[in-house]
Amino acid sequence: MERNQMHRQVSVMRQSLFDQGYLDEQFIQLEELQDDANPNFVEEVVTLYYRDSSRLILSIDQALERNPLDFNKLDTYMHQFKGSSTSIGAKKVKAECTQFREYCKAGNGEGCMRTFQQVKKEYTILKRKLEAYFQQARQVGPSETACRPRN
Amino acid sequence: MVSEMESGHIEEMDIEVLPSMWPDDVGTDAGKQFNVEKPKGDQDMLEEVTIIDDATIVDFKRLLELTNYTETGSSQLAYLVKHWEYKQANAVRLLREELDILSKQREEVELKKLEILEEHRFEEERYGGDKRPISILDEVYDLWQDIPRRKNDVIVQNKRVEIDAEYDTVVYWKQRAMHLEKLLEASTQREQILTEKLQESIKDLERQSSPVEELSQILKRADNFLHFVLQNAPVVIGHQDKELRYRFIYNHFPSLHEDDIIGRTDVEIFTGSGVKESQDFKREVLEKGLPAKREITFETDLFGSKTFLIYVEPVFSKAGETIGINYMGMDVTDQVRKRERMAKLREEIAVQKAKETELNKTIHITEETMRAKQMLATMSHEIRSPLSGVVSMAEILSTTKVDQEQRQLLDCMLSSGDLVLQLINDILDLSKVESGVMKLEATKFRPRQVVKHVLQTAAASLQKILTLEGHVADDVPVEVIGDVLRIRQILTNLISNAIKFTHEGKVGINLYVVSDPSSVKGEGCHQNKVSVDGDNEEQPHSPETKVWIRCDVYDTGIGIPETALPTLFKKYMQVSADHARKYGGTGLGLAICKQLVELMGGHLTVSSQEHCGSTFTFVLPYKVSTASDNSDDPDELSDMADNNAATDEATERFFQFQPRTLGSLFSSNGSSRSNMGYTRSHKLNGFSDNSYSFPSNSVRSKETASVEEACSTVDDAETLCQPESSSSHSPDPANQDTVCRGNRCQDDTSSQFQNPIIDSTHHKETSREVAVAANTREPQGTCQRREKSDTSSQCVSSCSTEVPKSTLKPKILLVEDNKTIVMVTQSMMKLLGHRIDVVNNGVEAVCAVQHHNYDLILMDVCMPVMDGLQATRLIRSFEETGNWDAAVKAGIDQGVLSLDSLQNGLGSTPSAKRIPIIAMTANALAESADECLANGMDSFVSKPVTLQKLKECLAKYLP
């Protein structure tokens, strides 16, 4: 009973992530890859994503401190970051990334800086939300519903 | 006033005269210094100076001659005379002028007187008394001192005519006339006096007229000064006549009397070294007529060892002939000594420096050598150990339960590892030999066994229809002592080279005894130098008997062009770049062979005819062992012990490994083998024929082939040198281990002394045969497993395209640098039932394609190092041309490519297959898609990749 409740709670949390536009269907793709052999696949991917992309964030931070800005470099970094974000379905982050690259193309340094703050903000929010979600999900345990929820 | 004028005048005169009074070296400037005093002035100055007069020895007659005959002398004289005449003329002129003036005055006075008389009819004469008397003598000066004293008398008082009477009266004029009369008288008187004085002066002049006195006075003064200046100088001044007899010498420290010198020559005066030289030098100057300087060292009894700087100047007569020399010598002994000492010191310093440099160089070289040696040791440890670790781990891994995909990877890993190991061994061997670190071992071994083993090994890895044969002459001792490992290495190397370059026909080894090449240079003489009878019995040889055995490794291959022969044994040299690409290899093999042979005291030669074949010959000295039966070569022992036909084997003389079913090779899957047969009678001991047969050409699974290709490309694969190295070449060490163990256990497999090795690479057929022929220890299960794996693992090598792969899973390569995407894609593919290889950039992708055949490539476009577009272009270029030139050009390391280019060179045609390459791009825009297609990609998947997209893609491109 309690467990079901928790399941529902997790499921609500997950749904809200979609509803609030933090995640998109790519996240579902990841969830579909989760099976008995890889019960924590989604979490692993997300962990990898955060580990890998923090390096990129740092690089972009440094690149933004340069004067004049190397837009090519910024774009390359952001391309990478966006690719990673896209592949885990981080919708809002992705949107900010796209915006960033637009500014990059336009050569708008001001816009880049501003957007990058947004990127970082979304990135951090998502991290916090996903962490909470995964923690909740882990507590519920490796149940089929938690692992492969089909909504 | 007078004296002033006097001195001024003399100065003037002296300037004119003195330069010519003295030889040039006294000089015009030097002449001035004689002017400090008036000639007749104070001479006390020199009185304080002691002048040793006898220092100068002068032949005055000669001086007179000189003044008479030499130009300088006569000009001197002329100047003196002129001087004197000038002075006389001057005096006369002055007196005349005075006279003129006086007479003019008188005339004037008389004229006036007449005027007055006429005017006033006075009889008196008038004088121009109001005129100022002119003291003419004021302007006259006299050189001679006695003259001026009289001047005072001559001065005329200026008297005015004083008249008291009134002007223009008769009285006045009378008085005036009277006065003038008086003045006239006085004037007349004065005239008289002057006339007298003139007479006197003329007399005076006559009295004082001799210039010689004057000249000698001046000369004396100059002489005194010269003495003063020269009195302490270590200088000798002399004049010698035409015959080099001294006419004048000045020597401040005379050791000889005047009589001893004047009129004599140097040689007559003193003896010793240097005298002659100086004489000759003077003569030379005399003849040449040019002044010269020279430094001459005298070694005489008179004044010991002294060095003089001598200046010799010729003296010319008026006619321009040389009539003698002026000579000046300065003692520079001390300077010379100092100079010599300096030179010596400098020399010593230079030598010291050179030594130091040399020493530094030596130290440097020593350090370098040390470092090189250190490097060598480091190399062997730092590269070899981890690499062998990798290889052996891979081997161990390959014995565990792995699926076929992993096995393929492992095989590739093993073959690459072996190749690298071999390369390192080669380089190490070479540097070992070069640095003199290589030590040779002396062990007993049986040459026949070595030949057999080498041929066996070669046969085992043979992929061509070749006959391998070995002839060993009867006279070759059964056992000899030498470094068997190195000899095997050489043989293996030469054989593998021969096989590599031979496409049909045969490759073989001839072994026979030759006479000591140092005594007889004849080749190929099969003389029985060492008496060994070819039969079972061996005669004991005296210990330390040396035998020279010649070994020919011949083939019927492509041969070597004559132009390549000189560089054949050089390091890293191959016949041509083309060969290198086609046949591979490092170009170290032959260099190592040659160095090893030479290290062992033999020599390696080659003879070759292009397109017909080559023969490599090496002649080595061996010691012949006395006791032949206790071989300490474990390898041999194991062979020997389990062969009850040991004696037979010990003397067998012909081995052949022949492809048996030539026609069916490669086309049939059946067992095609070569036999190793003995031409002589063999005791088969009841074993089946199979036990002696070695399938050297069996169609093997491609994985094995690829491994062996890799091995055989190495010039001198040391496959038999160490047991473990042979196992490392086998794809299934477990299999081999088993057999090896079986071998060591003897009983069952005892007759198959070759099989273990063959087994390792010809697992399938042989193991089957073994299973049939004897009770091998090889578990049947392994056999089965092997067979199974054989069928399933045929797709690895690039030459395996003909093998049907319907049963295989497609091989997919993912090229992606983003870890997250890699993880996701990998999982998706796994879900779809595919295992994929992952590389992180274009370069790695190209390398991966080189080493494996992929059925599909998923390629990210934006990547570091090399992007997907370029990688695709390179892969396409390879597919079209069959070579990786484009990749090499793009900067991908040749070393990375080597393995593969070898494989391609060895037989496979350019891959006809076009690998589908799917771009993975985040820019799913039309232009980006066009770009992908333009670069040779087949399609693209936009990111993020989804299961659905992948599924569609795979369905489309994988059959």
Short mmCIF file of N, CA and C in Angstrom, two decimals, chain A residues 26 29-30 32-33 35 37-38 41 44-45 48-49 52 79-84 86-88 94 101 148, chain B residues 817-821 823-825 827-831 860 862-864 921-923 943-948:
data_model
loop_
_atom_site.label_atom_id
_atom_site.label_comp_id
_atom_site.label_asym_id
_atom_site.label_seq_id
_atom_site.Cartn_x
_atom_site.Cartn_y
_atom_site.Cartn_z
N GLN A 26 12.89 11.95 -25.42
CA GLN A 26 14.16 11.26 -25.47
C GLN A 26 14.45 10.56 -24.14
N GLN A 29 13.00 7.35 -24.23
CA GLN A 29 13.88 6.45 -24.97
C GLN A 29 14.88 5.78 -24.02
N LEU A 30 15.44 6.61 -23.18
CA LEU A 30 16.42 6.09 -22.22
C LEU A 30 15.75 5.07 -21.31
N GLU A 32 13.39 3.27 -21.88
CA GLU A 32 13.10 2.02 -22.58
C GLU A 32 14.33 1.13 -22.69
N LEU A 33 15.48 1.76 -22.58
CA LEU A 33 16.71 0.98 -22.66
C LEU A 33 17.02 0.27 -21.35
N ASP A 35 16.68 -2.27 -18.52
CA ASP A 35 16.11 -3.61 -18.37
C ASP A 35 16.73 -4.29 -17.17
N ALA A 37 19.12 -6.27 -17.02
CA ALA A 37 20.59 -6.23 -17.05
C ALA A 37 21.11 -4.87 -16.61
N ASN A 38 20.35 -3.85 -16.96
CA ASN A 38 20.75 -2.49 -16.59
C ASN A 38 19.63 -1.80 -15.85
N PHE A 41 19.90 2.13 -15.66
CA PHE A 41 20.51 2.70 -16.86
C PHE A 41 20.31 4.21 -16.96
N GLU A 44 22.38 6.06 -14.64
CA GLU A 44 23.78 6.00 -15.05
C GLU A 44 24.07 7.00 -16.17
N VAL A 45 23.15 6.99 -17.13
CA VAL A 45 23.35 7.90 -18.25
C VAL A 45 23.35 9.34 -17.76
N LEU A 48 26.47 10.14 -15.98
CA LEU A 48 27.54 10.32 -16.97
C LEU A 48 27.41 11.69 -17.64
N TYR A 49 26.14 12.01 -17.92
CA TYR A 49 25.88 13.29 -18.58
C TYR A 49 26.39 14.43 -17.72
N ASP A 52 30.24 14.37 -17.47
CA ASP A 52 30.90 14.71 -18.72
C ASP A 52 30.70 16.18 -19.07
N HIS A 79 27.95 22.89 -29.03
CA HIS A 79 27.44 21.79 -29.87
C HIS A 79 27.53 20.48 -29.12
N GLN A 80 28.69 20.29 -28.52
CA GLN A 80 28.90 19.08 -27.73
C GLN A 80 27.89 19.00 -26.59
N PHE A 81 27.81 20.09 -25.89
CA PHE A 81 26.94 20.12 -24.71
C PHE A 81 25.50 19.89 -25.11
N LYS A 82 25.15 20.49 -26.20
CA LYS A 82 23.77 20.34 -26.66
C LYS A 82 23.50 18.90 -27.06
N GLY A 83 24.50 18.31 -27.74
CA GLY A 83 24.34 16.91 -28.15
C GLY A 83 24.09 16.02 -26.95
N SER A 84 24.88 16.23 -25.91
CA SER A 84 24.70 15.44 -24.70
C SER A 84 23.32 15.68 -24.10
N THR A 86 20.65 16.81 -25.48
CA THR A 86 19.60 16.27 -26.31
C THR A 86 19.41 14.79 -26.07
N SER A 87 20.56 14.10 -25.94
CA SER A 87 20.45 12.66 -25.87
C SER A 87 19.91 12.16 -24.54
N ILE A 88 19.86 13.03 -23.53
CA ILE A 88 19.16 12.57 -22.32
C ILE A 88 17.76 13.21 -22.24
N LYS A 94 18.30 22.11 -23.49
CA LYS A 94 18.51 22.06 -24.93
C LYS A 94 18.04 23.35 -25.58
N ARG A 101 23.49 29.07 -29.22
CA ARG A 101 24.17 28.91 -30.50
C ARG A 101 23.69 29.95 -31.51
N ARG A 148 10.52 0.79 -15.53
CA ARG A 148 10.06 1.02 -16.88
C ARG A 148 8.61 1.49 -16.85
N ASP B 817 32.32 10.97 -30.17
CA ASP B 817 33.18 11.41 -29.08
C ASP B 817 32.41 11.74 -27.81
N ASN B 818 31.14 11.92 -27.95
CA ASN B 818 30.35 12.30 -26.78
C ASN B 818 29.97 11.06 -25.99
N LYS B 819 30.46 11.03 -24.75
CA LYS B 819 30.29 9.82 -23.95
C LYS B 819 28.84 9.47 -23.72
N THR B 820 28.08 10.51 -23.47
CA THR B 820 26.67 10.26 -23.18
C THR B 820 25.98 9.61 -24.37
N ILE B 821 26.28 10.21 -25.52
CA ILE B 821 25.66 9.67 -26.73
C ILE B 821 26.14 8.25 -26.98
N MET B 823 27.05 6.09 -24.79
CA MET B 823 26.38 5.18 -23.86
C MET B 823 24.96 4.88 -24.30
N VAL B 824 24.29 5.94 -24.68
CA VAL B 824 22.90 5.77 -25.09
C VAL B 824 22.81 4.91 -26.33
N THR B 825 23.62 5.26 -27.32
CA THR B 825 23.55 4.53 -28.58
C THR B 825 23.91 3.06 -28.38
N SER B 827 23.58 1.28 -25.76
CA SER B 827 22.48 0.56 -25.11
C SER B 827 21.35 0.28 -26.08
N MET B 828 21.09 1.26 -26.91
CA MET B 828 20.02 1.05 -27.88
C MET B 828 20.36 -0.08 -28.82
N MET B 829 21.61 -0.08 -29.28
CA MET B 829 22.02 -1.12 -30.19
C MET B 829 21.95 -2.47 -29.51
N LYS B 830 22.29 -2.45 -28.26
CA LYS B 830 22.26 -3.70 -27.52
C LYS B 830 20.82 -4.20 -27.45
N LEU B 831 19.95 -3.26 -27.22
CA LEU B 831 18.53 -3.61 -27.16
C LEU B 831 18.06 -4.18 -28.49
N ASP B 860 29.64 10.14 -36.24
CA ASP B 860 29.35 11.52 -35.81
C ASP B 860 30.06 12.47 -36.78
N CYS B 862 30.71 16.04 -36.15
CA CYS B 862 31.65 16.93 -35.45
C CYS B 862 32.43 16.15 -34.41
N MET B 863 33.73 16.03 -34.66
CA MET B 863 34.56 15.32 -33.70
C MET B 863 35.92 15.97 -33.63
N PRO B 864 36.57 15.84 -32.50
CA PRO B 864 37.95 16.34 -32.44
C PRO B 864 38.87 15.42 -33.24
N THR B 921 24.03 13.33 -37.00
CA THR B 921 24.24 14.77 -36.95
C THR B 921 23.17 15.47 -36.15
N ALA B 922 23.61 16.50 -35.50
CA ALA B 922 22.66 17.28 -34.73
C ALA B 922 22.04 18.36 -35.62
N ASN B 923 22.76 18.71 -36.65
CA ASN B 923 22.24 19.71 -37.57
C ASN B 923 21.46 19.02 -38.68
N LYS B 943 20.28 13.68 -34.51
CA LYS B 943 20.35 13.48 -33.06
C LYS B 943 19.18 14.19 -32.41
N PRO B 944 18.67 13.79 -31.32
CA PRO B 944 19.10 12.60 -30.60
C PRO B 944 18.66 11.30 -31.28
N VAL B 945 19.52 10.35 -31.15
CA VAL B 945 19.21 9.06 -31.77
C VAL B 945 18.11 8.38 -30.96
N THR B 946 17.17 7.86 -31.66
CA THR B 946 16.12 7.10 -30.96
C THR B 946 16.14 5.67 -31.46
N LEU B 947 15.52 4.86 -30.68
CA LEU B 947 15.46 3.44 -31.04
C LEU B 947 14.86 3.26 -32.43
N GLN B 948 13.79 4.02 -32.63
CA GLN B 948 13.08 3.88 -33.88
C GLN B 948 13.98 4.20 -35.08
#
